[in-house]
């Protein structure tokens, strides 16, 4: 049983809240200047919204429908995971919430899956058992790689949205090491590209001073 003794009110309330919005959906290129021709369905966003929460959110179909969740990233180690509701897809990660667990081998695939779903305009819910350690670690990894944030900034943003977030110490260590490696790879590629452009081997792309997030993802594998 979860104990709320000694917890700040906002932390306790967050633990009782099934899910929180981390990143809102971005508007499509035609919105809002181009009005929708249909009143029954909203226009497809350019990118979907990213949510973080607990397994209780998955057990509430009305909550998922209210927030238009279309894809789940499930970070759990239990065999009784409920099947995704009709119309939803899922990416599952079998991870224990232990400091000894090396999170790094799981992050590339999870981040790529989240990114693909969001780019397709789908709302994504990343969840674990309580939405405190495992799933927040995955969301932080997404922000590090795809939003170019450092660990501290990414963790602060996620904690601001869901105050109960507290990845275990082992996950924090893995995220910092993985983030540093990701940043080093991106910087090395940017330097190599700049040198190639200066030598006349790779003409610069207008309006692009550095590799895109997608380029960094491909090069880091």
PDB file of N, CA and C in Angstrom, residues 109-169:
ATOM      1  N   UNK A 109      15.306   2.574 -28.287  1.00  0.00           N
ATOM      2  CA  UNK A 109      14.070   2.071 -28.872  1.00  0.00           C
ATOM      3  C   UNK A 109      12.849   2.805 -28.369  1.00  0.00           C
ATOM      4  N   UNK A 110      12.814   3.088 -27.071  1.00  0.00           N
ATOM      5  CA  UNK A 110      11.661   3.781 -26.497  1.00  0.00           C
ATOM      6  C   UNK A 110      11.535   5.194 -27.032  1.00  0.00           C
ATOM      7  N   UNK A 111      12.650   5.911 -27.094  1.00  0.00           N
ATOM      8  CA  UNK A 111      12.627   7.288 -27.595  1.00  0.00           C
ATOM      9  C   UNK A 111      12.206   7.317 -29.060  1.00  0.00           C
ATOM     10  N   UNK A 112      12.727   6.388 -29.854  1.00  0.00           N
ATOM     11  CA  UNK A 112      12.356   6.332 -31.272  1.00  0.00           C
ATOM     12  C   UNK A 112      10.870   6.047 -31.432  1.00  0.00           C
ATOM     13  N   UNK A 113      10.325   5.168 -30.599  1.00  0.00           N
ATOM     14  CA  UNK A 113       8.902   4.834 -30.677  1.00  0.00           C
ATOM     15  C   UNK A 113       8.040   6.037 -30.312  1.00  0.00           C
ATOM     16  N   UNK A 114       8.383   6.714 -29.231  1.00  0.00           N
ATOM     17  CA  UNK A 114       7.628   7.906 -28.833  1.00  0.00           C
ATOM     18  C   UNK A 114       7.683   8.962 -29.926  1.00  0.00           C
ATOM     19  N   UNK A 115       8.866   9.183 -30.466  1.00  0.00           N
ATOM     20  CA  UNK A 115       9.045  10.214 -31.488  1.00  0.00           C
ATOM     21  C   UNK A 115       8.219   9.907 -32.731  1.00  0.00           C
ATOM     22  N   UNK A 116       8.218   8.644 -33.155  1.00  0.00           N
ATOM     23  CA  UNK A 116       7.458   8.263 -34.349  1.00  0.00           C
ATOM     24  C   UNK A 116       5.963   8.477 -34.139  1.00  0.00           C
ATOM     25  N   UNK A 117       5.468   8.108 -32.963  1.00  0.00           N
ATOM     26  CA  UNK A 117       4.040   8.274 -32.685  1.00  0.00           C
ATOM     27  C   UNK A 117       3.654   9.749 -32.621  1.00  0.00           C
ATOM     28  N   UNK A 118       4.454  10.559 -31.958  1.00  0.00           N
ATOM     29  CA  UNK A 118       4.153  11.987 -31.861  1.00  0.00           C
ATOM     30  C   UNK A 118       4.204  12.651 -33.227  1.00  0.00           C
ATOM     31  N   UNK A 119       5.185  12.285 -34.040  1.00  0.00           N
ATOM     32  CA  UNK A 119       5.305  12.868 -35.377  1.00  0.00           C
ATOM     33  C   UNK A 119       4.135  12.473 -36.274  1.00  0.00           C
ATOM     34  N   UNK A 120       3.524  11.345 -35.965  1.00  0.00           N
ATOM     35  CA  UNK A 120       2.348  10.909 -36.722  1.00  0.00           C
ATOM     36  C   UNK A 120       1.074  11.591 -36.226  1.00  0.00           C
ATOM     37  N   UNK A 121       1.218  12.499 -35.255  1.00  0.00           N
ATOM     38  CA  UNK A 121       0.064  13.225 -34.743  1.00  0.00           C
ATOM     39  C   UNK A 121      -0.734  12.472 -33.707  1.00  0.00           C
ATOM     40  N   UNK A 122      -0.133  11.434 -33.106  1.00  0.00           N
ATOM     41  CA  UNK A 122      -0.844  10.606 -32.132  1.00  0.00           C
ATOM     42  C   UNK A 122      -0.498  11.038 -30.709  1.00  0.00           C
ATOM     43  N   UNK A 123      -1.487  11.063 -29.855  1.00  0.00           N
ATOM     44  CA  UNK A 123      -1.256  11.358 -28.443  1.00  0.00           C
ATOM     45  C   UNK A 123      -0.709  10.116 -27.752  1.00  0.00           C
ATOM     46  N   UNK A 124       0.354  10.299 -26.979  1.00  0.00           N
ATOM     47  CA  UNK A 124       1.082   9.182 -26.376  1.00  0.00           C
ATOM     48  C   UNK A 124       1.024   9.275 -24.852  1.00  0.00           C
ATOM     49  N   UNK A 125       0.743   8.149 -24.204  1.00  0.00           N
ATOM     50  CA  UNK A 125       0.821   8.045 -22.750  1.00  0.00           C
ATOM     51  C   UNK A 125       1.950   7.088 -22.389  1.00  0.00           C
ATOM     52  N   UNK A 126       2.932   7.592 -21.662  1.00  0.00           N
ATOM     53  CA  UNK A 126       4.010   6.757 -21.133  1.00  0.00           C
ATOM     54  C   UNK A 126       3.678   6.486 -19.671  1.00  0.00           C
ATOM     55  N   UNK A 127       3.598   5.214 -19.286  1.00  0.00           N
ATOM     56  CA  UNK A 127       3.202   4.917 -17.910  1.00  0.00           C
ATOM     57  C   UNK A 127       3.977   3.731 -17.350  1.00  0.00           C
ATOM     58  N   UNK A 128       4.042   3.688 -16.029  1.00  0.00           N
ATOM     59  CA  UNK A 128       4.562   2.524 -15.317  1.00  0.00           C
ATOM     60  C   UNK A 128       3.534   2.184 -14.237  1.00  0.00           C
ATOM     61  N   UNK A 129       3.975   1.645 -13.118  1.00  0.00           N
ATOM     62  CA  UNK A 129       3.025   1.292 -12.071  1.00  0.00           C
ATOM     63  C   UNK A 129       2.423   2.535 -11.417  1.00  0.00           C
ATOM     64  N   UNK A 130       3.275   3.456 -10.986  1.00  0.00           N
ATOM     65  CA  UNK A 130       2.813   4.637 -10.256  1.00  0.00           C
ATOM     66  C   UNK A 130       3.103   5.949 -10.974  1.00  0.00           C
ATOM     67  N   UNK A 131       3.873   5.912 -12.057  1.00  0.00           N
ATOM     68  CA  UNK A 131       4.233   7.149 -12.738  1.00  0.00           C
ATOM     69  C   UNK A 131       5.207   7.984 -11.949  1.00  0.00           C
ATOM     70  N   UNK A 132       6.095   7.322 -11.195  1.00  0.00           N
ATOM     71  CA  UNK A 132       7.039   8.030 -10.333  1.00  0.00           C
ATOM     72  C   UNK A 132       8.485   7.866 -10.787  1.00  0.00           C
ATOM     73  N   UNK A 133       8.889   6.660 -11.161  1.00  0.00           N
ATOM     74  CA  UNK A 133      10.304   6.398 -11.451  1.00  0.00           C
ATOM     75  C   UNK A 133      10.558   5.942 -12.883  1.00  0.00           C
ATOM     76  N   UNK A 134       9.989   4.802 -13.273  1.00  0.00           N
ATOM     77  CA  UNK A 134      10.342   4.217 -14.568  1.00  0.00           C
ATOM     78  C   UNK A 134       9.852   5.028 -15.765  1.00  0.00           C
ATOM     79  N   UNK A 135       8.559   5.298 -15.819  1.00  0.00           N
ATOM     80  CA  UNK A 135       8.050   6.049 -16.977  1.00  0.00           C
ATOM     81  C   UNK A 135       8.582   7.480 -17.024  1.00  0.00           C
ATOM     82  N   UNK A 136       8.743   8.181 -15.894  1.00  0.00           N
ATOM     83  CA  UNK A 136       9.381   9.497 -15.979  1.00  0.00           C
ATOM     84  C   UNK A 136      10.790   9.437 -16.551  1.00  0.00           C
ATOM     85  N   UNK A 137      11.538   8.374 -16.225  1.00  0.00           N
ATOM     86  CA  UNK A 137      12.892   8.242 -16.766  1.00  0.00           C
ATOM     87  C   UNK A 137      12.865   8.167 -18.285  1.00  0.00           C
ATOM     88  N   UNK A 138      11.887   7.460 -18.838  1.00  0.00           N
ATOM     89  CA  UNK A 138      11.774   7.342 -20.293  1.00  0.00           C
ATOM     90  C   UNK A 138      11.394   8.684 -20.913  1.00  0.00           C
ATOM     91  N   UNK A 139      10.478   9.403 -20.287  1.00  0.00           N
ATOM     92  CA  UNK A 139      10.083  10.719 -20.800  1.00  0.00           C
ATOM     93  C   UNK A 139      11.256  11.698 -20.738  1.00  0.00           C
ATOM     94  N   UNK A 140      12.027  11.646 -19.672  1.00  0.00           N
ATOM     95  CA  UNK A 140      13.215  12.500 -19.560  1.00  0.00           C
ATOM     96  C   UNK A 140      14.191  12.182 -20.685  1.00  0.00           C
ATOM     97  N   UNK A 141      14.372  10.901 -20.987  1.00  0.00           N
ATOM     98  CA  UNK A 141      15.263  10.510 -22.086  1.00  0.00           C
ATOM     99  C   UNK A 141      14.780  11.084 -23.412  1.00  0.00           C
ATOM    100  N   UNK A 142      13.470  11.067 -23.628  1.00  0.00           N
ATOM    101  CA  UNK A 142      12.925  11.654 -24.855  1.00  0.00           C
ATOM    102  C   UNK A 142      13.266  13.136 -24.944  1.00  0.00           C
ATOM    103  N   UNK A 143      13.105  13.856 -23.858  1.00  0.00           N
ATOM    104  CA  UNK A 143      13.391  15.293 -23.859  1.00  0.00           C
ATOM    105  C   UNK A 143      14.875  15.562 -24.089  1.00  0.00           C
ATOM    106  N   UNK A 144      15.728  14.716 -23.546  1.00  0.00           N
ATOM    107  CA  UNK A 144      17.167  14.885 -23.731  1.00  0.00           C
ATOM    108  C   UNK A 144      17.539  14.747 -25.200  1.00  0.00           C
ATOM    109  N   UNK A 145      17.051  13.681 -25.828  1.00  0.00           N
ATOM    110  CA  UNK A 145      17.467  13.417 -27.209  1.00  0.00           C
ATOM    111  C   UNK A 145      16.714  14.252 -28.225  1.00  0.00           C
ATOM    112  N   UNK A 146      15.423  14.347 -28.090  1.00  0.00           N
ATOM    113  CA  UNK A 146      14.612  14.971 -29.135  1.00  0.00           C
ATOM    114  C   UNK A 146      14.372  16.462 -28.925  1.00  0.00           C
ATOM    115  N   UNK A 147      14.536  16.944 -27.711  1.00  0.00           N
ATOM    116  CA  UNK A 147      14.353  18.373 -27.442  1.00  0.00           C
ATOM    117  C   UNK A 147      15.663  19.060 -27.084  1.00  0.00           C
ATOM    118  N   UNK A 148      16.771  18.315 -27.124  1.00  0.00           N
ATOM    119  CA  UNK A 148      18.085  18.905 -26.888  1.00  0.00           C
ATOM    120  C   UNK A 148      18.291  19.429 -25.479  1.00  0.00           C
ATOM    121  N   UNK A 149      17.607  18.854 -24.503  1.00  0.00           N
ATOM    122  CA  UNK A 149      17.703  19.322 -23.125  1.00  0.00           C
ATOM    123  C   UNK A 149      18.751  18.520 -22.358  1.00  0.00           C
ATOM    124  N   UNK A 150      19.384  19.152 -21.364  1.00  0.00           N
ATOM    125  CA  UNK A 150      20.235  18.436 -20.444  1.00  0.00           C
ATOM    126  C   UNK A 150      19.389  17.688 -19.434  1.00  0.00           C
ATOM    127  N   UNK A 151      20.025  16.791 -18.670  1.00  0.00           N
ATOM    128  CA  UNK A 151      19.253  16.003 -17.707  1.00  0.00           C
ATOM    129  C   UNK A 151      18.514  16.890 -16.710  1.00  0.00           C
ATOM    130  N   UNK A 152      19.201  17.843 -16.112  1.00  0.00           N
ATOM    131  CA  UNK A 152      18.584  18.649 -15.062  1.00  0.00           C
ATOM    132  C   UNK A 152      17.373  19.412 -15.575  1.00  0.00           C
ATOM    133  N   UNK A 153      17.491  20.002 -16.765  1.00  0.00           N
ATOM    134  CA  UNK A 153      16.377  20.766 -17.331  1.00  0.00           C
ATOM    135  C   UNK A 153      15.207  19.853 -17.667  1.00  0.00           C
ATOM    136  N   UNK A 154      15.509  18.685 -18.241  1.00  0.00           N
ATOM    137  CA  UNK A 154      14.449  17.744 -18.606  1.00  0.00           C
ATOM    138  C   UNK A 154      13.735  17.223 -17.364  1.00  0.00           C
ATOM    139  N   UNK A 155      14.504  16.862 -16.344  1.00  0.00           N
ATOM    140  CA  UNK A 155      13.904  16.354 -15.112  1.00  0.00           C
ATOM    141  C   UNK A 155      13.063  17.428 -14.426  1.00  0.00           C
ATOM    142  N   UNK A 156      13.535  18.662 -14.457  1.00  0.00           N
ATOM    143  CA  UNK A 156      12.785  19.756 -13.832  1.00  0.00           C
ATOM    144  C   UNK A 156      11.454  19.984 -14.541  1.00  0.00           C
ATOM    145  N   UNK A 157      11.458  19.908 -15.869  1.00  0.00           N
ATOM    146  CA  UNK A 157      10.220  20.094 -16.623  1.00  0.00           C
ATOM    147  C   UNK A 157       9.216  18.996 -16.295  1.00  0.00           C
ATOM    148  N   UNK A 158       9.680  17.754 -16.293  1.00  0.00           N
ATOM    149  CA  UNK A 158       8.786  16.633 -16.012  1.00  0.00           C
ATOM    150  C   UNK A 158       8.250  16.718 -14.584  1.00  0.00           C
ATOM    151  N   UNK A 159       9.112  17.090 -13.646  1.00  0.00           N
ATOM    152  CA  UNK A 159       8.680  17.208 -12.251  1.00  0.00           C
ATOM    153  C   UNK A 159       7.715  18.377 -12.057  1.00  0.00           C
ATOM    154  N   UNK A 160       7.883  19.419 -12.854  1.00  0.00           N
ATOM    155  CA  UNK A 160       6.947  20.543 -12.784  1.00  0.00           C
ATOM    156  C   UNK A 160       5.555  20.107 -13.226  1.00  0.00           C
ATOM    157  N   UNK A 161       5.502  19.264 -14.247  1.00  0.00           N
ATOM    158  CA  UNK A 161       4.210  18.803 -14.762  1.00  0.00           C
ATOM    159  C   UNK A 161       3.579  17.750 -13.843  1.00  0.00           C
ATOM    160  N   UNK A 162       4.432  16.869 -13.290  1.00  0.00           N
ATOM    161  CA  UNK A 162       3.953  15.796 -12.403  1.00  0.00           C
ATOM    162  C   UNK A 162       4.851  15.792 -11.163  1.00  0.00           C
ATOM    163  N   UNK A 163       4.451  16.475 -10.099  1.00  0.00           N
ATOM    164  CA  UNK A 163       5.335  16.719  -8.956  1.00  0.00           C
ATOM    165  C   UNK A 163       5.834  15.478  -8.226  1.00  0.00           C
ATOM    166  N   UNK A 164       5.180  14.335  -8.401  1.00  0.00           N
ATOM    167  CA  UNK A 164       5.607  13.132  -7.687  1.00  0.00           C
ATOM    168  C   UNK A 164       6.760  12.410  -8.376  1.00  0.00           C
ATOM    169  N   UNK A 165       7.221  12.904  -9.506  1.00  0.00           N
ATOM    170  CA  UNK A 165       8.283  12.241 -10.271  1.00  0.00           C
ATOM    171  C   UNK A 165       9.574  12.166  -9.457  1.00  0.00           C
ATOM    172  N   UNK A 166      10.148  10.950  -9.397  1.00  0.00           N
ATOM    173  CA  UNK A 166      11.413  10.750  -8.687  1.00  0.00           C
ATOM    174  C   UNK A 166      12.070   9.458  -9.172  1.00  0.00           C
ATOM    175  N   UNK A 167      12.773   9.495 -10.322  1.00  0.00           N
ATOM    176  CA  UNK A 167      13.471   8.292 -10.793  1.00  0.00           C
ATOM    177  C   UNK A 167      14.474   7.822  -9.741  1.00  0.00           C
ATOM    178  N   UNK A 168      14.658   6.496  -9.644  1.00  0.00           N
ATOM    179  CA  UNK A 168      15.616   6.007  -8.657  1.00  0.00           C
ATOM    180  C   UNK A 168      17.038   6.424  -9.037  1.00  0.00           C
ATOM    181  N   UNK A 169      17.949   6.354  -8.070  1.00  0.00           N
ATOM    182  CA  UNK A 169      19.308   6.873  -8.261  1.00  0.00           C
ATOM    183  C   UNK A 169      20.035   6.195  -9.413  1.00  0.00           C
TER     184      UNK A 169
END
